[in-house]
Short mmCIF file of C-alpha atoms in Angstrom, two decimals:
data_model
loop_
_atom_site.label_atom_id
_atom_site.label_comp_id
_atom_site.label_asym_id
_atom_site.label_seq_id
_atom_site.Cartn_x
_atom_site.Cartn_y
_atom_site.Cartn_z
CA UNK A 951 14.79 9.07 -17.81
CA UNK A 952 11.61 10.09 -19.50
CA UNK A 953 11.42 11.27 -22.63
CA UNK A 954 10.51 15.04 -22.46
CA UNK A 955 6.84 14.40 -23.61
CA UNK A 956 6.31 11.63 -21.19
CA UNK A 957 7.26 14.68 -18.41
CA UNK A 958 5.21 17.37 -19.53
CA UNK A 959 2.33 14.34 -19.44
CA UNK A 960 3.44 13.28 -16.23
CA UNK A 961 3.29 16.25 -15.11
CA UNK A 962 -0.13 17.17 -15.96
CA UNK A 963 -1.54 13.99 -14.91
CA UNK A 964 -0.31 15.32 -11.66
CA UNK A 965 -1.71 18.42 -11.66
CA UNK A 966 -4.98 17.54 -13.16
CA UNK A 967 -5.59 14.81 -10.84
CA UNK A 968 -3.98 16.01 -8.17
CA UNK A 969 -6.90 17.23 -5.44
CA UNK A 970 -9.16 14.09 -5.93
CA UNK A 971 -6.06 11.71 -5.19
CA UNK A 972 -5.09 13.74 -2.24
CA UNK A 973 -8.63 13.80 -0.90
CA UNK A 974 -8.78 10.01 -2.30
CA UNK A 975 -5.86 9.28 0.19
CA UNK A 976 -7.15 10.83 3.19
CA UNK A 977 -10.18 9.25 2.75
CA UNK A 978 -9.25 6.35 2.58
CA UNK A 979 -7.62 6.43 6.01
CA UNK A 980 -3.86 7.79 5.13
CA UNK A 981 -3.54 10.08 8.38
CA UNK A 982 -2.99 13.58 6.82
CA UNK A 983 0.52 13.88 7.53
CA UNK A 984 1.15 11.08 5.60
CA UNK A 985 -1.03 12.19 2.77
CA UNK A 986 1.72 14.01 0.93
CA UNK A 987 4.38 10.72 1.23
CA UNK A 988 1.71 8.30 -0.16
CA UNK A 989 1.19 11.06 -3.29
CA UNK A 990 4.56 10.72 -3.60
CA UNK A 991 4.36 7.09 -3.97
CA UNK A 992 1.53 7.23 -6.48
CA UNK A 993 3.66 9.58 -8.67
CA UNK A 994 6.48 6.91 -8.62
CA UNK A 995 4.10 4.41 -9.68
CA UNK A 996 2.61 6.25 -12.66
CA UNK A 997 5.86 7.37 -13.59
CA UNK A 998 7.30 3.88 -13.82
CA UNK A 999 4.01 2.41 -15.86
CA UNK A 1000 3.28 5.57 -17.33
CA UNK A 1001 3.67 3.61 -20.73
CA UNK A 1002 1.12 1.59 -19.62
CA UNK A 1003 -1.38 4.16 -19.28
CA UNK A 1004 -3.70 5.03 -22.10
CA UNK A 1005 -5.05 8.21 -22.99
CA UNK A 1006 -7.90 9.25 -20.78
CA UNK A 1007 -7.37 6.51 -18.46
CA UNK A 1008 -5.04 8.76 -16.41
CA UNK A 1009 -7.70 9.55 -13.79
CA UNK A 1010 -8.62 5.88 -13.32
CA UNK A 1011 -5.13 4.68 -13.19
CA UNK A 1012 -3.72 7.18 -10.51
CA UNK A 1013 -6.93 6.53 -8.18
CA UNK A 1014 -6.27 2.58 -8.54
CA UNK A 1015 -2.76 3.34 -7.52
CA UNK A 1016 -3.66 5.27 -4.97
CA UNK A 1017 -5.96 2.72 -3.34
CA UNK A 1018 -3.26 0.70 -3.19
CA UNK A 1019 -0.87 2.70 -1.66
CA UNK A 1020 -3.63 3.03 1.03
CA UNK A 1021 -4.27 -0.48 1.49
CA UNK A 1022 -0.49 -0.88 1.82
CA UNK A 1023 -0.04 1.84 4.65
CA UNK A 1024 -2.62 1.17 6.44
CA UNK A 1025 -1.76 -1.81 7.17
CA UNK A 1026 1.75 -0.41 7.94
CA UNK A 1027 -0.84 1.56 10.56
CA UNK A 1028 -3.08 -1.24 11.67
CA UNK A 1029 -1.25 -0.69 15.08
CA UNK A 1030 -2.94 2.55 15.38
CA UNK A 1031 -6.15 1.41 14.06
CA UNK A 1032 -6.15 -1.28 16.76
CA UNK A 1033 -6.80 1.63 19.43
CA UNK A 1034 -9.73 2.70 17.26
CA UNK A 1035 -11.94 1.54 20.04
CA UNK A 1036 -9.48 3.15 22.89
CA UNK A 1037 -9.48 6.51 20.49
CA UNK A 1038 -13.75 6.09 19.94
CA UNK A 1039 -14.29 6.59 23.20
CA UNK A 1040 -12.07 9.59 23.64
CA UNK A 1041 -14.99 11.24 21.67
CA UNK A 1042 -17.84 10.64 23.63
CA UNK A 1043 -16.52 11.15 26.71
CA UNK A 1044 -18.57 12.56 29.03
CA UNK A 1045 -18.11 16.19 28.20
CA UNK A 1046 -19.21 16.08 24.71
CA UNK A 1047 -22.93 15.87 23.35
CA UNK A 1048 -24.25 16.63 20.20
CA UNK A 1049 -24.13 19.81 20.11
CA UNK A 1050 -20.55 19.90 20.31
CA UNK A 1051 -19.86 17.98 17.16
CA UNK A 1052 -20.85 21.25 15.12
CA UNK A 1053 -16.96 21.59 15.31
CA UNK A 1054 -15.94 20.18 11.53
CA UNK A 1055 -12.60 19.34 12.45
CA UNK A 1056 -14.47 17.21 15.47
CA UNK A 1057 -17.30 15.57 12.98
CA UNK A 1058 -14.25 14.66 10.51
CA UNK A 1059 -12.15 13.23 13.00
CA UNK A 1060 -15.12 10.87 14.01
CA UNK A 1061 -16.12 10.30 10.31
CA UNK A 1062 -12.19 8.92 10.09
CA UNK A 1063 -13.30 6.42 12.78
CA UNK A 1064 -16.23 5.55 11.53
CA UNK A 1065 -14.38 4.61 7.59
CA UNK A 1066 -11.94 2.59 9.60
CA UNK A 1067 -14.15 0.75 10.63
CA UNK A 1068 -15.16 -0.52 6.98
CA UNK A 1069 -12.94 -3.34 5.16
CA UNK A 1070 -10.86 -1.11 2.59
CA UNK A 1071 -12.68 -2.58 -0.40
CA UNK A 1072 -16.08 -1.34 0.99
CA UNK A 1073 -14.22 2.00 1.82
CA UNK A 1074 -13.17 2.82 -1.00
CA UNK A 1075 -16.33 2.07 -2.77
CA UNK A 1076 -18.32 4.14 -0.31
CA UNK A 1077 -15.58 7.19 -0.47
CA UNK A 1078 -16.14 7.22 -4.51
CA UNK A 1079 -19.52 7.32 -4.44
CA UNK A 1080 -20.60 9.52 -1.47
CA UNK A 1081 -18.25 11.92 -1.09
CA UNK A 1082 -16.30 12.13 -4.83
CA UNK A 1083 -19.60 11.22 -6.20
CA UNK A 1084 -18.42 9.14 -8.76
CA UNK A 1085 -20.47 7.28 -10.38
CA UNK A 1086 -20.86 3.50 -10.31
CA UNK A 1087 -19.52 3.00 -13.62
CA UNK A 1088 -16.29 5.33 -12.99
CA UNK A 1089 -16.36 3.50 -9.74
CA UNK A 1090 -16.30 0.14 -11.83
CA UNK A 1091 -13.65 1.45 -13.84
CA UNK A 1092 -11.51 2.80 -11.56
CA UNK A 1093 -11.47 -0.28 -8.78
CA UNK A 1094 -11.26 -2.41 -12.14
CA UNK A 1095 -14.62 -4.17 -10.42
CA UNK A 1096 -18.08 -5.64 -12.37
CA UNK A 1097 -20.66 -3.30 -11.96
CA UNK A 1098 -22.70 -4.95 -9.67
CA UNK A 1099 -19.24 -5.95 -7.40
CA UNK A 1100 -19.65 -2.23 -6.96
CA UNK A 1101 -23.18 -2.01 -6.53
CA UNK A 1102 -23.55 -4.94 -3.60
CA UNK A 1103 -19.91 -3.14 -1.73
CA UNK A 1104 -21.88 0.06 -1.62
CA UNK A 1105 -24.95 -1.51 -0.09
CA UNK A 1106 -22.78 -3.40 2.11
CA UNK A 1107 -20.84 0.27 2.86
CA UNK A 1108 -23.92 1.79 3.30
CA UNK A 1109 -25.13 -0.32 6.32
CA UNK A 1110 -21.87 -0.75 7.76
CA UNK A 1111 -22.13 3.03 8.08
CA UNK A 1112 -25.03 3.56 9.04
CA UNK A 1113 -25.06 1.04 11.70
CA UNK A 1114 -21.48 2.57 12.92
CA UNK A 1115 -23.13 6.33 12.98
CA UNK A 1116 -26.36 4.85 14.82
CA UNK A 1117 -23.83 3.26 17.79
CA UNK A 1118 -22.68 6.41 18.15
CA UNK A 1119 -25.17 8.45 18.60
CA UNK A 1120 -26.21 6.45 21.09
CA UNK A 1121 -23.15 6.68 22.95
CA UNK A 1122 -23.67 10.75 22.38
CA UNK A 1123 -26.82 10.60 23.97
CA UNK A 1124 -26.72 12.13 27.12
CA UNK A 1125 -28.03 9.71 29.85
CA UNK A 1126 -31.41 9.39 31.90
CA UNK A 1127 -32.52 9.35 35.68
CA UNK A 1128 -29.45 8.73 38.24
CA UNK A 1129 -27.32 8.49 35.51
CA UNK A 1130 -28.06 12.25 34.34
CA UNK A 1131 -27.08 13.57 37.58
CA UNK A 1132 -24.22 11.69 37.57
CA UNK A 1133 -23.35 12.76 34.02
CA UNK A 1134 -23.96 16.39 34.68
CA UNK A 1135 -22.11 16.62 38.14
CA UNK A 1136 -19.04 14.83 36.23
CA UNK A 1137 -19.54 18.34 33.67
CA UNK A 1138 -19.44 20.39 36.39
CA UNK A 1139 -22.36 22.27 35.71
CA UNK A 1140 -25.93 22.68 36.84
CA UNK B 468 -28.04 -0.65 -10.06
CA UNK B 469 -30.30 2.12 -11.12
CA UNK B 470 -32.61 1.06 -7.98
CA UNK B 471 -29.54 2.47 -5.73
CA UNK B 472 -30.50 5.55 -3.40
CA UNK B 473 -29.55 8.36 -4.01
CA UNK B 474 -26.24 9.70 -2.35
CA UNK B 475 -26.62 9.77 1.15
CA UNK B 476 -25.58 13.70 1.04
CA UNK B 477 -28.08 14.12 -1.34
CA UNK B 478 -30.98 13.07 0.73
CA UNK B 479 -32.77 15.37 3.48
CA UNK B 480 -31.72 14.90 6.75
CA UNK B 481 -29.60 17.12 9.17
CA UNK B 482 -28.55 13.93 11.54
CA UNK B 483 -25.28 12.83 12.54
CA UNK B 484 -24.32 10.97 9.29
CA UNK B 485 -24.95 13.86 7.63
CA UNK B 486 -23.06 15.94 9.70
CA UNK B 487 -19.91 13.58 9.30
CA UNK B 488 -20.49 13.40 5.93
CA UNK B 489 -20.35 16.93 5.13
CA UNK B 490 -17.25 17.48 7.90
CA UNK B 491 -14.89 15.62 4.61
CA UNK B 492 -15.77 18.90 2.96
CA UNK B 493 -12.62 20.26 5.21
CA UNK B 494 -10.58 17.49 2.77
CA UNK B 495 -7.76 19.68 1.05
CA UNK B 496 -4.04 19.74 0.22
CA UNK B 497 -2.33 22.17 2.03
CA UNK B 498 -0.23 25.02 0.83
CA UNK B 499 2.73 23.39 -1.13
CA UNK B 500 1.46 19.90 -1.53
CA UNK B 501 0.89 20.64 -5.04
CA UNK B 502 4.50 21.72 -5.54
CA UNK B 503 5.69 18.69 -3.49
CA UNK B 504 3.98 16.55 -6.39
CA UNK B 505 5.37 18.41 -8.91
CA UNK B 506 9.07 18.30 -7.83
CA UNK B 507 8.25 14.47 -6.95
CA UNK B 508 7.08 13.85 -11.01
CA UNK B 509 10.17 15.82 -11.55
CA UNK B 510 12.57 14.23 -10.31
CA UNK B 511 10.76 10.90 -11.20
CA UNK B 512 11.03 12.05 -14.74
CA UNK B 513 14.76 12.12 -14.76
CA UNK B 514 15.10 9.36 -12.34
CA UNK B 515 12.76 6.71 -13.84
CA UNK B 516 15.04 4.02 -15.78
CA UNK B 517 13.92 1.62 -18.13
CA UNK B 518 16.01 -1.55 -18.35
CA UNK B 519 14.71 -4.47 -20.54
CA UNK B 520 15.67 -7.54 -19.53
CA UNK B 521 16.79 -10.10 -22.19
CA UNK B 522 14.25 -12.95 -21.63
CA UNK B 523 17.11 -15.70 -23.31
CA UNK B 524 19.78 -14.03 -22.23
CA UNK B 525 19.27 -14.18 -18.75
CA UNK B 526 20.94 -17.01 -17.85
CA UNK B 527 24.07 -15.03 -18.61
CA UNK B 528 22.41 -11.80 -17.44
CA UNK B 529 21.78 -11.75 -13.86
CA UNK B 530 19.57 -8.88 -13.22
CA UNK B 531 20.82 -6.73 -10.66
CA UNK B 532 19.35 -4.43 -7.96
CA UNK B 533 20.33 -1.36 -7.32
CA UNK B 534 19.05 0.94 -4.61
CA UNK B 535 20.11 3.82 -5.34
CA UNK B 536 20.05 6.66 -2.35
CA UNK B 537 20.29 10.38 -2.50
CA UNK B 538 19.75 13.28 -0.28
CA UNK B 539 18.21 16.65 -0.94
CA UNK B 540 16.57 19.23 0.49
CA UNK B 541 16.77 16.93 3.69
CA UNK B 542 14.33 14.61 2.20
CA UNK B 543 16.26 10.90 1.23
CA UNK B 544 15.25 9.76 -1.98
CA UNK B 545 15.54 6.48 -2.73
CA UNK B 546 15.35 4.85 -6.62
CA UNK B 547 15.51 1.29 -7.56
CA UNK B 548 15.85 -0.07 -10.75
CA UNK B 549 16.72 -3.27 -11.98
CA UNK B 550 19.58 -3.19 -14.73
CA UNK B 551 21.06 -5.99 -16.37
CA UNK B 552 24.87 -6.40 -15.41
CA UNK B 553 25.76 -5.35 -18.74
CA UNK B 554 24.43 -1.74 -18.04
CA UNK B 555 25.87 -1.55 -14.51
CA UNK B 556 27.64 1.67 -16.37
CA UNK B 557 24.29 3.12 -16.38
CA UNK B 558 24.32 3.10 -12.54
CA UNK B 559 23.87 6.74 -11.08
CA UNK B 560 25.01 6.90 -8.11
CA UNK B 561 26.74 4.11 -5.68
CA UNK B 562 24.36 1.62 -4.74
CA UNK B 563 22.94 1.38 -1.10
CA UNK B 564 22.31 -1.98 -1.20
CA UNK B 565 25.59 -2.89 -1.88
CA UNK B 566 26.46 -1.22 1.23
CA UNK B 567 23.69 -3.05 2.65
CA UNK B 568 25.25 -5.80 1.74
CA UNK B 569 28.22 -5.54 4.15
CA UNK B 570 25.67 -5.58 6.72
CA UNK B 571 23.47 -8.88 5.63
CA UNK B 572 27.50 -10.38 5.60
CA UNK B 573 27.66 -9.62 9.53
CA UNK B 574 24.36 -11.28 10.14
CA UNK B 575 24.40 -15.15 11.78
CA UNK B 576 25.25 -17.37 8.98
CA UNK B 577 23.17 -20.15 10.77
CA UNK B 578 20.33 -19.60 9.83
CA UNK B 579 17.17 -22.78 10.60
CA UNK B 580 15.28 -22.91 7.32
CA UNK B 581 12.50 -20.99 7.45
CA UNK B 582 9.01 -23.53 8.37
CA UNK B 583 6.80 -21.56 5.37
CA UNK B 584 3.12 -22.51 5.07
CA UNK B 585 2.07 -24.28 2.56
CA UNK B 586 2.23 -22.24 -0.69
CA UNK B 587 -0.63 -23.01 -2.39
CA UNK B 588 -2.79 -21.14 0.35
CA UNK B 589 0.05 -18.42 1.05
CA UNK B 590 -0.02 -17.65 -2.76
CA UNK B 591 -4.15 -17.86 -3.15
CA UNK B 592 -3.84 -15.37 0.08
CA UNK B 593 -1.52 -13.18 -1.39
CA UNK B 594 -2.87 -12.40 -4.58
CA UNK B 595 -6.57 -12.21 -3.86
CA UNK B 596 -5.41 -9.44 -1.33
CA UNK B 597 -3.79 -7.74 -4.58
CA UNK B 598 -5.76 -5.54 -7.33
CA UNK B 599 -3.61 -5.72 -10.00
CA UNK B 600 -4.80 -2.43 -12.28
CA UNK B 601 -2.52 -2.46 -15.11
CA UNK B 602 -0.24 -5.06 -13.95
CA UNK B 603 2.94 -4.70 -15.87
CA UNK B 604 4.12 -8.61 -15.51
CA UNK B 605 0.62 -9.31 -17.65
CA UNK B 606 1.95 -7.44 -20.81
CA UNK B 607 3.59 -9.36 -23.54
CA UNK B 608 7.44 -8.05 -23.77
CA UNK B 609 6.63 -5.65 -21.56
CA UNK B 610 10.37 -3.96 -20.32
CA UNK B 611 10.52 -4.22 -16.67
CA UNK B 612 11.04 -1.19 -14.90
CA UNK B 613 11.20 -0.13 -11.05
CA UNK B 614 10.30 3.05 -9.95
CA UNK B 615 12.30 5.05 -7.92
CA UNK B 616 10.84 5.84 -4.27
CA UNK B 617 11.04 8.98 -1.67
CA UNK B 618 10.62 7.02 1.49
CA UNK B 619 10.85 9.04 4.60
CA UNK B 620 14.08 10.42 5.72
CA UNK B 621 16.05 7.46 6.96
CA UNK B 622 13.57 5.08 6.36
CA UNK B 623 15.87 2.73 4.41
CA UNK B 624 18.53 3.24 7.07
CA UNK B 625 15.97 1.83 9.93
CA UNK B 626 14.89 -0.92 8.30
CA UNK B 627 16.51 -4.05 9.25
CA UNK B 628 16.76 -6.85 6.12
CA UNK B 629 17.89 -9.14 9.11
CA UNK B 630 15.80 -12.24 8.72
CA UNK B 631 13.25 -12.78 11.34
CA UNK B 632 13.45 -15.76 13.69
CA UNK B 633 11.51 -18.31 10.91
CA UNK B 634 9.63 -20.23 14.53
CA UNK B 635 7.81 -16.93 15.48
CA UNK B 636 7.05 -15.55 11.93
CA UNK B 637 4.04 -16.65 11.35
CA UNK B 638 2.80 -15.49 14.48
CA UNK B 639 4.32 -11.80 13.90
CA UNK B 640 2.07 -8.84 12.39
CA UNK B 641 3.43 -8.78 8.81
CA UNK B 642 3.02 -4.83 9.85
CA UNK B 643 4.96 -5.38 12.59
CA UNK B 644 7.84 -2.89 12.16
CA UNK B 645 10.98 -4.61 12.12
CA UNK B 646 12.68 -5.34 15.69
CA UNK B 647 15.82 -3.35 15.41
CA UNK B 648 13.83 -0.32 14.76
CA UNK B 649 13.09 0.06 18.71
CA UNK B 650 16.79 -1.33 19.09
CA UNK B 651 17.59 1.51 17.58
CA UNK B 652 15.57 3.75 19.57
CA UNK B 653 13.14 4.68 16.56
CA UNK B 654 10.36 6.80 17.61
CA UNK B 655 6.96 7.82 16.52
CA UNK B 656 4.38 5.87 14.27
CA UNK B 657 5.60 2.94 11.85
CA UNK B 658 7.07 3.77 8.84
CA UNK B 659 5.39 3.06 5.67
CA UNK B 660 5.97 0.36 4.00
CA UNK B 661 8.08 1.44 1.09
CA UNK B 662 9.46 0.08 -2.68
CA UNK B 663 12.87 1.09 -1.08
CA UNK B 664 12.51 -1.21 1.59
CA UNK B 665 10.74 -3.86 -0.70
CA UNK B 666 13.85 -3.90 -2.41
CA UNK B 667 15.93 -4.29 0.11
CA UNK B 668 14.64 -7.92 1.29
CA UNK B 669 14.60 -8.69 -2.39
CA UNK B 670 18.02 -7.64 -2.76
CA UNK B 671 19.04 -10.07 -0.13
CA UNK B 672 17.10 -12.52 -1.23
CA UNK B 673 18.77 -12.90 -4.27
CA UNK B 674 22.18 -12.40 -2.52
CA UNK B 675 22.12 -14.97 -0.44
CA UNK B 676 20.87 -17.33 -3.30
CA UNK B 677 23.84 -16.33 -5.48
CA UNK B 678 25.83 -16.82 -1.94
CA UNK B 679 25.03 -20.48 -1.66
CA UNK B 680 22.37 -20.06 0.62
CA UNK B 681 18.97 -20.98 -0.52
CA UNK B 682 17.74 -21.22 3.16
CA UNK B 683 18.47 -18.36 3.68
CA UNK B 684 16.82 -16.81 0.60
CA UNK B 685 13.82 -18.38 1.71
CA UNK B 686 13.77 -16.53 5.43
CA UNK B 687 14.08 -13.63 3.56
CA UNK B 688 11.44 -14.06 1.11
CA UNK B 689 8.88 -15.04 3.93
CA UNK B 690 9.58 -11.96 5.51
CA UNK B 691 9.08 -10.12 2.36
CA UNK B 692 5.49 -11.90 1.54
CA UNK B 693 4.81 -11.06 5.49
CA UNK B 694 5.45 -7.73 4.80
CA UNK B 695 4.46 -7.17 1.49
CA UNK B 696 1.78 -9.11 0.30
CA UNK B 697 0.81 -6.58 -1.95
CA UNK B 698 4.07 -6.00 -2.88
CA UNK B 699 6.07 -4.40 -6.09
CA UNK B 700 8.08 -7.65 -6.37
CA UNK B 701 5.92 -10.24 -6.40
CA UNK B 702 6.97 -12.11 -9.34
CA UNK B 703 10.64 -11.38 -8.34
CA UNK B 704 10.14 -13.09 -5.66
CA UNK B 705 8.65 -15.61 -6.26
CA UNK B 706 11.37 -16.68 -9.24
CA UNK B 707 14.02 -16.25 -6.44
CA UNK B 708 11.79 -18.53 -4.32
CA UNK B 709 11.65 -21.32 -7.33
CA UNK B 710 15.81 -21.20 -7.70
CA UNK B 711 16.18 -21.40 -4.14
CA UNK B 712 13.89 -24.76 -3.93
CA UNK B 713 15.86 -25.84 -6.76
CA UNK B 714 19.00 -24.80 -4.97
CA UNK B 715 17.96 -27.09 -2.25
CA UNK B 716 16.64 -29.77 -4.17
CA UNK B 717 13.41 -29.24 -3.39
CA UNK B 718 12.16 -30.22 -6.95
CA UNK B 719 8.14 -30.98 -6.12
CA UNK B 720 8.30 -27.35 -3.93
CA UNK B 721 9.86 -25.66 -7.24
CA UNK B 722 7.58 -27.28 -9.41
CA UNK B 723 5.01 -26.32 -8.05
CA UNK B 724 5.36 -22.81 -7.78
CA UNK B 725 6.71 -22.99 -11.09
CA UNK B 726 3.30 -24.08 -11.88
CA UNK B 727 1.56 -20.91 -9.90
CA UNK B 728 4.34 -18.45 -11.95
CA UNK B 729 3.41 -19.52 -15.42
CA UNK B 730 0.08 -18.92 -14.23
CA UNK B 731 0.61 -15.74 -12.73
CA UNK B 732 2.70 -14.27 -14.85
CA UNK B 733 2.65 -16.35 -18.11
CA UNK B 734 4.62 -13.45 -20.12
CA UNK B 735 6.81 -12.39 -17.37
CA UNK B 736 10.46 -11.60 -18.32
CA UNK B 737 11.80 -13.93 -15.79
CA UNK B 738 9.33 -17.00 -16.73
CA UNK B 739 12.31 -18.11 -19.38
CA UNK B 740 14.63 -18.23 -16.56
CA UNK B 741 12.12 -19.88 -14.18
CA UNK B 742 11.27 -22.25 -17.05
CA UNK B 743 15.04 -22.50 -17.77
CA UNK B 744 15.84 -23.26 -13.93
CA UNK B 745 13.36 -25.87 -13.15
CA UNK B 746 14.68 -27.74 -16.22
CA UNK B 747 17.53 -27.66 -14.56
CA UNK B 748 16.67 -30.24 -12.28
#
């Protein structure tokens, strides 16, 4: 049992942190009905080495341990990330175009695809920066990485990403010539 | 560094990274995931046990694992800790992997020792895979202490600690759920991983050792590192692993993960009893 200051702290680490490691987790590729397990997990962690953790290094420690709490379920997932290709090309069936990816829920589905397709330690890299917007140094700090480690995994992130997002736009462009027709009879419209 | 872009949501553009960029903006707890936590730290708080374990004492001291189940508010909590057998009074509830144990009993006895690969590259595997962020093994006299899990509701009950069949381990997805979960009829996605069920190949792991089974300890403990390679238990494991080599005579095996412990885990509470062990022999 924790001693009654240890709980009010643990407590507040939770609810200071709480949003970024619940965003952290679903970013990282925890499906969202998971999400609120794998907190659960990272609370058990922190409670157990909350000893361990110095002052102002709650923010770092909980995202660590969150990180690996996604690295360990997704691999408890992989099975579903194996039909990433099968579930990829649900999305650009024939029905969709670009226009239709104006639906968030749509785009963020696709952007889930797209960061599963990134090794976990350029993922989480890439999620800090662009989308936390942490900074390299926090980055370095949190991932317990050399700045540059962090600097060469977000170039690497970067590519991956953009090479990911150019693939499928091309398989959202609609087609050309014969295969037009054949694209807009299958639509069912004119 | 400073020659980095800027952030890719920073920079003009309206294209389709963009647009999948700015869809995470939908990212956001929903109603009474906050609360969840809350209760979660809560009962963490009261649940949380700290249990040192007497570095010379421990070859009189066999540290014990108790998985300790309760159910409320229809979600199973599970909490571990690892006592010494003098503070078995401080156990809270009965343990679950004592009942577990009944089950591990009924399992074939003949058991062919497991074919493990070769350790040096298993271990090098292993822990490169692992960030270790405030690794508590690494601290001088640090008190070892397991956290209590909420696995899923029934999670522990569907996993199997039933070795796996040591010819076509290697082969299997260490996320490969185990096979009794379709025997018994378990739907939906794969459970998480969990400490809970961490513990439980642990706990028969160091069962069967203290059965007079080091072969089978070992078919357990493959299965765990399958499973687990980031695990909780790591350096519990692998000092199980070292006794059960020595158990088997296997003194170059034991000495040589001896060697990767006290490397690992120089200040570990069980290195004494590792060191102590492969003495022994």
């Amino acid at each position: 049992m924790l001693a009654p200051s240890d709980e009010s702290r643990l407590a507040g680490i939770i609810e200071a942190h709480f949003e970024v490691l619940w965003r952290l987790l679903r970013r990282l590729g925890v499906p969202e009905s998971d999400v609120d397990d794998a907190v659960q997990e990272v609370i058990w962690v922190l409670a157990r080495k909350l000893d361990q953790v110095n002052v102002g290094s709650e923010r770092a420690f909980v995202l660590s341990a969150a990180c690996r709490v996604a690295s360990t379920l997704r691999r408890g997932l992989r099975r579903r990330r194996e039909s990433y290709d099968v579930e990829l090309e649900s999305f650009v069936d024939p029905q969709s175009d670009p226009e239709s990816l104006a639906e968030q829920g749509r785009a963020r589905a696709m952007l889930e695809q797209v960061l599963l397709r990134m090794p976990l330690e350029l993922r989480s890299v890439f999620v800090l920066y662009e989308l936390e917007r942490f900074t390299l140094v926090e980055i370095a700090a949190t991932l317990e990485l050399a700045q540059g480690t962090v600097a060469s995994r977000l170039r690497r992130a970067r590519a991956l990403f953009e090479s990911e997002v150019a693939a499928l736009e091309t398989r959202l462009r609609p087609p050309s010539g014969r295969a037009q027709s054949e694209w807009t009879a299958k639509r069912g419209t004119p | 560094m400073t020659d980095l872009p800027p952030r890719l949501l920073d920079a003009p553009g309206a294209g389709l990274a963009d647009r999948l960029l700015r869809s995470a903006a939908i990212d956001a707890p929903r109603a009474g995931s906050l609360a969840r936590a809350l209760a979660t730290a809560s009962t963490a708080s009261t649940t949380v046990a700290t249990a040192s374990v007497a570095v010379g004492g421990l070859s009189k001291t066999v540290a014990t694992w108790l998985l300790v189940g309760s159910v409320g508010g229809g979600i199973a909590s599970g909490a571990a800790y690892i006592v010494s057998s003098e503070a078995r009074e401080q156990r809270p509830a009965p343990s679950v992997a004592a009942a577990r144990q009944s089950e591990l009993g009924a399992a074939p006895r003949a058991l062919p020792t497991p074919v493990l690969p070769p350790h040096a590259v298993e271990r090098e595997r292993m822990e490169a895979a692992t960030p270790k962020p405030g690794e508590p093994s690494s601290l001088p006299g640090a008190s070892r202490v397991v956290a209590p899990v909420t696995p899923r509701p029934g999670s522990v009950a569907k996993f199997s600690a039933a070795p796996p069949p040591a010819s076509g381990g290697e082969a299997a997805s260490p996320t490969s759920p185990a096979p009794t979960r379709e025997a018994q009829g378990v739907q939906g996605p794969v459970e998480p991983p969990g400490v809970a069920e961490e513990l439980v190949l642990i706990d028969a792991a160091r069962k069967s050792l203290s059965g007079g089974d080091p072969g089978r300890t070992l078919v357990f403990l493959s299965e765990y590192r399958q499973r687990f390679p980031s695990g909780h238990f790591r350096p519990e494991a692998l000092a199980i692993e070292i006794e059960a080599h020595v158990r088997r005579g296997e003194t170059s095996a034991a000495q040589r993960l001896g060697a990767h412990f006290f490397e690992m885990y120089p200040t570990h509470p069980l290195a004494a009893r590792v060191r102590a062990k492969l003495a022994s022999r």
